[in-house]
Coordinates of C-alpha atoms in Angstrom, one line a residue:
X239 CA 142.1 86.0 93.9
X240 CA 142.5 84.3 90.8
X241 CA 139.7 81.4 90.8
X242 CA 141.5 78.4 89.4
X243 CA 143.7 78.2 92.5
X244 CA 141.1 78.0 94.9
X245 CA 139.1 75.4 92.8
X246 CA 142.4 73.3 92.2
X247 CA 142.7 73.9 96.3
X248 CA 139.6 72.2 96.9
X249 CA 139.9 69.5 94.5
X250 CA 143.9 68.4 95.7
X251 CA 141.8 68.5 99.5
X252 CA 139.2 66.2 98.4
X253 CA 141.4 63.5 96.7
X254 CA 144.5 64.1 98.4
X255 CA 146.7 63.5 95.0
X256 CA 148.0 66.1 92.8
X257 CA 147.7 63.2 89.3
X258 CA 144.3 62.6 90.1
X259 CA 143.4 66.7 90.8
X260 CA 145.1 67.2 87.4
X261 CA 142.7 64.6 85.7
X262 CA 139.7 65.7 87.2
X263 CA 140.5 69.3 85.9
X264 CA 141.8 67.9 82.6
X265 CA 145.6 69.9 83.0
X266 CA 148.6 68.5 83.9
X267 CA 150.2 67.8 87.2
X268 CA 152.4 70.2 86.9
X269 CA 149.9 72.7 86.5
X270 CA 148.8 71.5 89.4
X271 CA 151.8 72.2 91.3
X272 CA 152.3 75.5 90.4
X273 CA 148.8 76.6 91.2
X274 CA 149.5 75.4 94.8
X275 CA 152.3 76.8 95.2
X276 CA 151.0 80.4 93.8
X277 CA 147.9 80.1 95.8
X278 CA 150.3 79.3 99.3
X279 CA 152.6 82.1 98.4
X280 CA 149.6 84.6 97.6
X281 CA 148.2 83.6 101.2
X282 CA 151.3 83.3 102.5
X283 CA 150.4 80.1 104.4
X284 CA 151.5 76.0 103.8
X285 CA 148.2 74.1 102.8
X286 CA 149.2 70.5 102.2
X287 CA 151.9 68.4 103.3
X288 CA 153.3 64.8 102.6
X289 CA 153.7 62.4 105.3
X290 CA 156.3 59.7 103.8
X291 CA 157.3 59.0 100.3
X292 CA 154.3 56.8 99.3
X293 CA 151.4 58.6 101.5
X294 CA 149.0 60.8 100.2
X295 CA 149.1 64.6 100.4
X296 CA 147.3 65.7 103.5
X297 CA 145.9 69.1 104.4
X298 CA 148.2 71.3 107.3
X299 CA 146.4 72.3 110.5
X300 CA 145.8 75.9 108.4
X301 CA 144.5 74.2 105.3
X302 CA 141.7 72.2 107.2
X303 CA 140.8 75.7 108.4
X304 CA 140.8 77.7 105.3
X305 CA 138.7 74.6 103.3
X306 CA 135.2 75.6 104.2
X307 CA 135.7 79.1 102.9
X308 CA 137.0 78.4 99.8
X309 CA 134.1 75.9 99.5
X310 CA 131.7 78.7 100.1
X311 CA 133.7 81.3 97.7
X312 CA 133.8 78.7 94.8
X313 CA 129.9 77.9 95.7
X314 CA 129.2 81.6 95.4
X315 CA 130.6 82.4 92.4
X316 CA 129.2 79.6 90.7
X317 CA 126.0 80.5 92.1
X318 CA 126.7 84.3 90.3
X319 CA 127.6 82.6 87.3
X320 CA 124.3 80.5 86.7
X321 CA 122.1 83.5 87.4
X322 CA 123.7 85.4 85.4
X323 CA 123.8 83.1 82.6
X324 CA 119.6 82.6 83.6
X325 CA 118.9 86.4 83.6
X326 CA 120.8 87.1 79.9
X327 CA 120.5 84.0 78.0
X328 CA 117.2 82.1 79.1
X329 CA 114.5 82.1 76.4
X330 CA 112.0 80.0 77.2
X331 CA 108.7 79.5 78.6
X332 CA 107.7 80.8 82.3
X333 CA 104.4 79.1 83.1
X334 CA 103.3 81.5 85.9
X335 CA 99.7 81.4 87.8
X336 CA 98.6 84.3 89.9
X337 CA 95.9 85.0 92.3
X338 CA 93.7 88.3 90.9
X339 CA 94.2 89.7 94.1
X340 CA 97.7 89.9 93.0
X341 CA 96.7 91.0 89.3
X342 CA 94.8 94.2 91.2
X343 CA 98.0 95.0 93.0
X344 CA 101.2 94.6 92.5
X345 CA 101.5 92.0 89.4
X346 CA 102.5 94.9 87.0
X347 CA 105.6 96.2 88.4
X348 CA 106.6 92.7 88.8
X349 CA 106.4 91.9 85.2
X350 CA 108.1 95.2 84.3
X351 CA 111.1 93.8 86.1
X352 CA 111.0 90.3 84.9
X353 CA 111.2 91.6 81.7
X354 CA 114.2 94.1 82.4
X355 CA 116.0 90.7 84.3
X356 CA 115.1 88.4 82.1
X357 CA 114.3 89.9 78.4
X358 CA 114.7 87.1 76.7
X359 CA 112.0 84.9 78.8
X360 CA 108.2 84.5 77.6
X361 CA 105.3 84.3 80.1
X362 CA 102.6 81.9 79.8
X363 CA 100.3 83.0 82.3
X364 CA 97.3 81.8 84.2
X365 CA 94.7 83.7 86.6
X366 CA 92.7 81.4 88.6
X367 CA 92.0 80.6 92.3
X368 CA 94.0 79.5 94.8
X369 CA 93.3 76.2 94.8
X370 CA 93.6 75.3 90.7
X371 CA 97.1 77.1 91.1
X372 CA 98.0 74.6 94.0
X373 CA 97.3 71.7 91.5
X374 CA 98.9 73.1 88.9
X375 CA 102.6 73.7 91.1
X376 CA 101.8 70.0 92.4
X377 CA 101.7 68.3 89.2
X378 CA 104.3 70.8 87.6
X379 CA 101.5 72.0 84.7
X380 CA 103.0 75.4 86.4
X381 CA 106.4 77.0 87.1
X382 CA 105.3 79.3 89.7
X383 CA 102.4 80.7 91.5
X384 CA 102.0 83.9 93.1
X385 CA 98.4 82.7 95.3
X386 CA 97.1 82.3 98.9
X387 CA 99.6 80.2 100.7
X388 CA 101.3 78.5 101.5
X389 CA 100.9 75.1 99.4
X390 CA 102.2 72.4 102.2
X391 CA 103.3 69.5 100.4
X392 CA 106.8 67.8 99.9
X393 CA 109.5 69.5 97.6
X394 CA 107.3 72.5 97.1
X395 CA 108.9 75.8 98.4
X396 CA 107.4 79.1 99.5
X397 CA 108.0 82.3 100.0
X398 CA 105.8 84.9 102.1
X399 CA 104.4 87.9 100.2
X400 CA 102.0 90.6 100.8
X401 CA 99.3 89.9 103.5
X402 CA 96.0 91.6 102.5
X403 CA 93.1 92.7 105.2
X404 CA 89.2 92.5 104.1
X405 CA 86.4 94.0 104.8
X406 CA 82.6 93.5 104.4
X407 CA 81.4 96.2 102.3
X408 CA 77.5 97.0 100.3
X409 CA 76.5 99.5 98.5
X410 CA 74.8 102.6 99.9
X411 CA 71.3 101.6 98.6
X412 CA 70.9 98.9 101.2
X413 CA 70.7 101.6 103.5
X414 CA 72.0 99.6 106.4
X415 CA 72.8 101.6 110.0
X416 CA 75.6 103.0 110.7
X417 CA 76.7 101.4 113.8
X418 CA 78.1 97.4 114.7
X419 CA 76.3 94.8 113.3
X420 CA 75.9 91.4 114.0
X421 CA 76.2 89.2 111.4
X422 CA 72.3 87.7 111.7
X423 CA 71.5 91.2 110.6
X424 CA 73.3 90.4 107.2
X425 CA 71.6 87.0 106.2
X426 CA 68.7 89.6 104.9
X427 CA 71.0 89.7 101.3
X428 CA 73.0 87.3 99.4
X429 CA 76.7 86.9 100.4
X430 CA 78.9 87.6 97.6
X431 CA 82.2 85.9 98.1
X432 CA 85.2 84.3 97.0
X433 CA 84.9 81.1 95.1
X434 CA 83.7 77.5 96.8
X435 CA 86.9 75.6 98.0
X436 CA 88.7 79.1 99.1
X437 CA 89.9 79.5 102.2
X438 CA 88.0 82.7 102.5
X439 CA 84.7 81.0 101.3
X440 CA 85.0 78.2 103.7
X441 CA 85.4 80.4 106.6
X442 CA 82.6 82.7 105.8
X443 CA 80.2 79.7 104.9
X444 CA 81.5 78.0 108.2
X445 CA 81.2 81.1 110.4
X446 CA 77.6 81.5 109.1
X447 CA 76.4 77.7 109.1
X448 CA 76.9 78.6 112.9
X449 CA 74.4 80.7 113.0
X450 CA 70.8 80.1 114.2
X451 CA 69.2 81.4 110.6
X452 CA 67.3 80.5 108.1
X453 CA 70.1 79.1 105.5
X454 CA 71.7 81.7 103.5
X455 CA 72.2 82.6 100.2
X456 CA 75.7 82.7 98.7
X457 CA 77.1 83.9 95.7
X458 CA 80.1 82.7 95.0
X459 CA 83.0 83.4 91.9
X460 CA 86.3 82.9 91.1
X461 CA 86.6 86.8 89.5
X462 CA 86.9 89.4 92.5
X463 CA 86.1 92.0 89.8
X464 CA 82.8 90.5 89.4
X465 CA 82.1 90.3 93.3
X466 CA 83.1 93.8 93.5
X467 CA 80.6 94.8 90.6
X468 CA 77.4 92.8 92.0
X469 CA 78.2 94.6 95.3
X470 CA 77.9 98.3 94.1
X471 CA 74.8 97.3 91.7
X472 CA 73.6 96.4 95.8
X473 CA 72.8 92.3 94.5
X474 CA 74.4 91.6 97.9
X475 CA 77.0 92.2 100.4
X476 CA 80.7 91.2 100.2
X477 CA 84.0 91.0 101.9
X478 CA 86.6 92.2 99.8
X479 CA 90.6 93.4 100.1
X480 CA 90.9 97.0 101.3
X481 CA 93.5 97.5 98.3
X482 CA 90.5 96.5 95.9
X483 CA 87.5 99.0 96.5
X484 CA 89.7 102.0 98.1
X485 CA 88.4 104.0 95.0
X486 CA 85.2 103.1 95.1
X487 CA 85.1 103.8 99.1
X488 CA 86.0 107.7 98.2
X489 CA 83.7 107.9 95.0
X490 CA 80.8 106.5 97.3
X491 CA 79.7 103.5 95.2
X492 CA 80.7 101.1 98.3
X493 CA 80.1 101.5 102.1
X494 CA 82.5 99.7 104.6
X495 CA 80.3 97.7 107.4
X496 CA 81.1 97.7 110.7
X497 CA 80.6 94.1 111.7
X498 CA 81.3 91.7 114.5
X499 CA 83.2 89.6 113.0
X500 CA 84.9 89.6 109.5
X501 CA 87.0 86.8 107.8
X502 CA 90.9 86.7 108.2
X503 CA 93.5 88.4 106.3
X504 CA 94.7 86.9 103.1
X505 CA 98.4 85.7 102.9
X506 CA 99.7 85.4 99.8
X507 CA 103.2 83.3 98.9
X508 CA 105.2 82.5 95.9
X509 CA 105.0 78.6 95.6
X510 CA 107.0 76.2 93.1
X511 CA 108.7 73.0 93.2
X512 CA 112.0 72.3 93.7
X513 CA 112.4 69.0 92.2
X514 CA 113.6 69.1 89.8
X515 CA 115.2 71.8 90.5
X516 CA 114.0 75.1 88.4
X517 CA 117.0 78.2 88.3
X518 CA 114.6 80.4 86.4
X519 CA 111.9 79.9 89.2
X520 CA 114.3 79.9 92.0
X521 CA 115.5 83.0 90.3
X522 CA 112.0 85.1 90.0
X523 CA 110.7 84.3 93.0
X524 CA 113.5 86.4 94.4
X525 CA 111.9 89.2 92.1
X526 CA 108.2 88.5 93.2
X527 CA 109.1 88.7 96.5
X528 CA 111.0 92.1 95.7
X529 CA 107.8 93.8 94.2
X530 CA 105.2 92.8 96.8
X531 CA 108.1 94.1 99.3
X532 CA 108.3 97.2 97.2
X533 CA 104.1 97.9 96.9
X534 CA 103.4 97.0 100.8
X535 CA 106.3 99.7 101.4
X536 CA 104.5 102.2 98.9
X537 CA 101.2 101.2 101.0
X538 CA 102.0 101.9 104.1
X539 CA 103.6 105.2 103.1
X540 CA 100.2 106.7 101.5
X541 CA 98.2 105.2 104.5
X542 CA 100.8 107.0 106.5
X543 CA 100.0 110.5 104.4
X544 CA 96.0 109.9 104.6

């Protein structure tokens, strides 16, 4: 259906005159005309009408019906057109933050596609905790972030990724029993946890500030890699993601602990602000959501095999 008809359609319907339509499309109002009439024969249908000499042309019954899906058609192809023109011709800057959960996970087949979509884009990226990468999508230093969500605040949209489980794990040297354990039995070593202003830091400090112990020791970072690496050398003992230490669960270096309580799962989203109004983010959020859909499928498959 040839486009020019359906946009000169809609633009005759909104003014209701075929000299102004022409101007606003910059032809003539013959041109006008003859689109009309091509489009009404091609549908087979009368869309406008004149009521008097001097009125303005109005829409028939079956052009008032027919409107709103040639609004959505010409929406949806203009909607094609801009990402296409994002994905081939953009070529500048995407300032991206990510969450090193993310970074241990799935982040590499995500940038393998961005760069397939989008060749001609750069990445600037940042990996930091959650809550720098909230500031930094609030006061628009950053184009998106891939972090623990979601970032509640006006004009900033998000969009659910992977959800990731934790557990408390130490090395075998501690040499603690094999059976449930309540968490007084823990305070003996240092906590090693995510950095302080972290969800998961607040609600493991919080859970054991309720405890009736002597005040314990945490130590806290932003690199998860570092947490995992004090726990094997047995510094402490840690809650980390499941996805992180799987290897070092089968080589022996870490030892899950079966504990009465352990912090909740971690949710991750794709956070950026829409105003102004970004295509290129709007556009690879669509991606990131694609790969963390893509590696939580591949998970659950070799969980399913094991």
């Amino acid at each position: 259906m040839n486009y020019k008809r359906l946009e000169t359609f809609m633009w005759v319907a909104k003014i209701g005159n075929f000299r102004k339509a022409a101007e606003k499309l910059h032809t003539t109002q013959p041109a006008i005309s003859a689109r009309i009439s091509g489009l009404e024969e091609e549908l087979g249908v009368k869309l406008f009408e004149r009521i008097g000499g001097s009125s303005p042309i109005m829409l028939t019954p079956k052009g008032k019906e027919l409107l709103p899906y040639v609004e959505k058609i010409l929406y949806q192809t203009e909607q094609l057109r801009k990402r296409a023109e994002v994905s081939t011709a953009y070529s500048g800057v995407l300032r991206l933050g990510v969450s090193e959960t993310i970074v241990n996970t799935w982040l590499p087949q995500f940038l393998s596609r961005l760069h397939k979509d989008m060749p001609k884009l750069a990445v600037d990226m940042i990996v930091d905790v959650t809550e720098r990468l909230a500031v930094g999508i609030k006061d628009r230093s950053l184009d998106l972030a891939l972090l623990m969500g979601p970032v509640t605040e006006p004009n900033i949209v998000n969009r659910e990724l992977s959800t990731f489980d934790l557990s408390w794990v130490a090395s075998p040297e501690l040499d603690l029993p094999d059976r449930l354990l309540y968490l007084e039995e823990l305070v003996n070593w240092p906590i090693i946890t995510y950095a302080r202003g972290t969800k998961p830091y607040m609600e493991i400090m919080q859970r054991f500030r309720d405890l009736e112990v002597p005040p314990v020791h945490f130590f806290s970072s932003t690199s998860l890699a570092a947490c995992r690496s004090l726990t094997i050398d047995g510094v402490g003992i840690s809650t980390l993601p499941n996805v992180m230490i799987k290897k070092e669960l089968e080589e022996g270096k870490l030892k899950k602990i079966r504990a009465v309580w352990a912090p909740s799962d971690l949710s991750f989203t794709a956070s950026y602000s829409d105003e102004p109004f970004n295509p290129v983010a709007d556009m690879v959020i669509e991606m990131a959501v694609l790969a963390a859909k893509e590696y939580d499928a591949r998970r659950l498959s070799d969980e399913g095999e094991n």
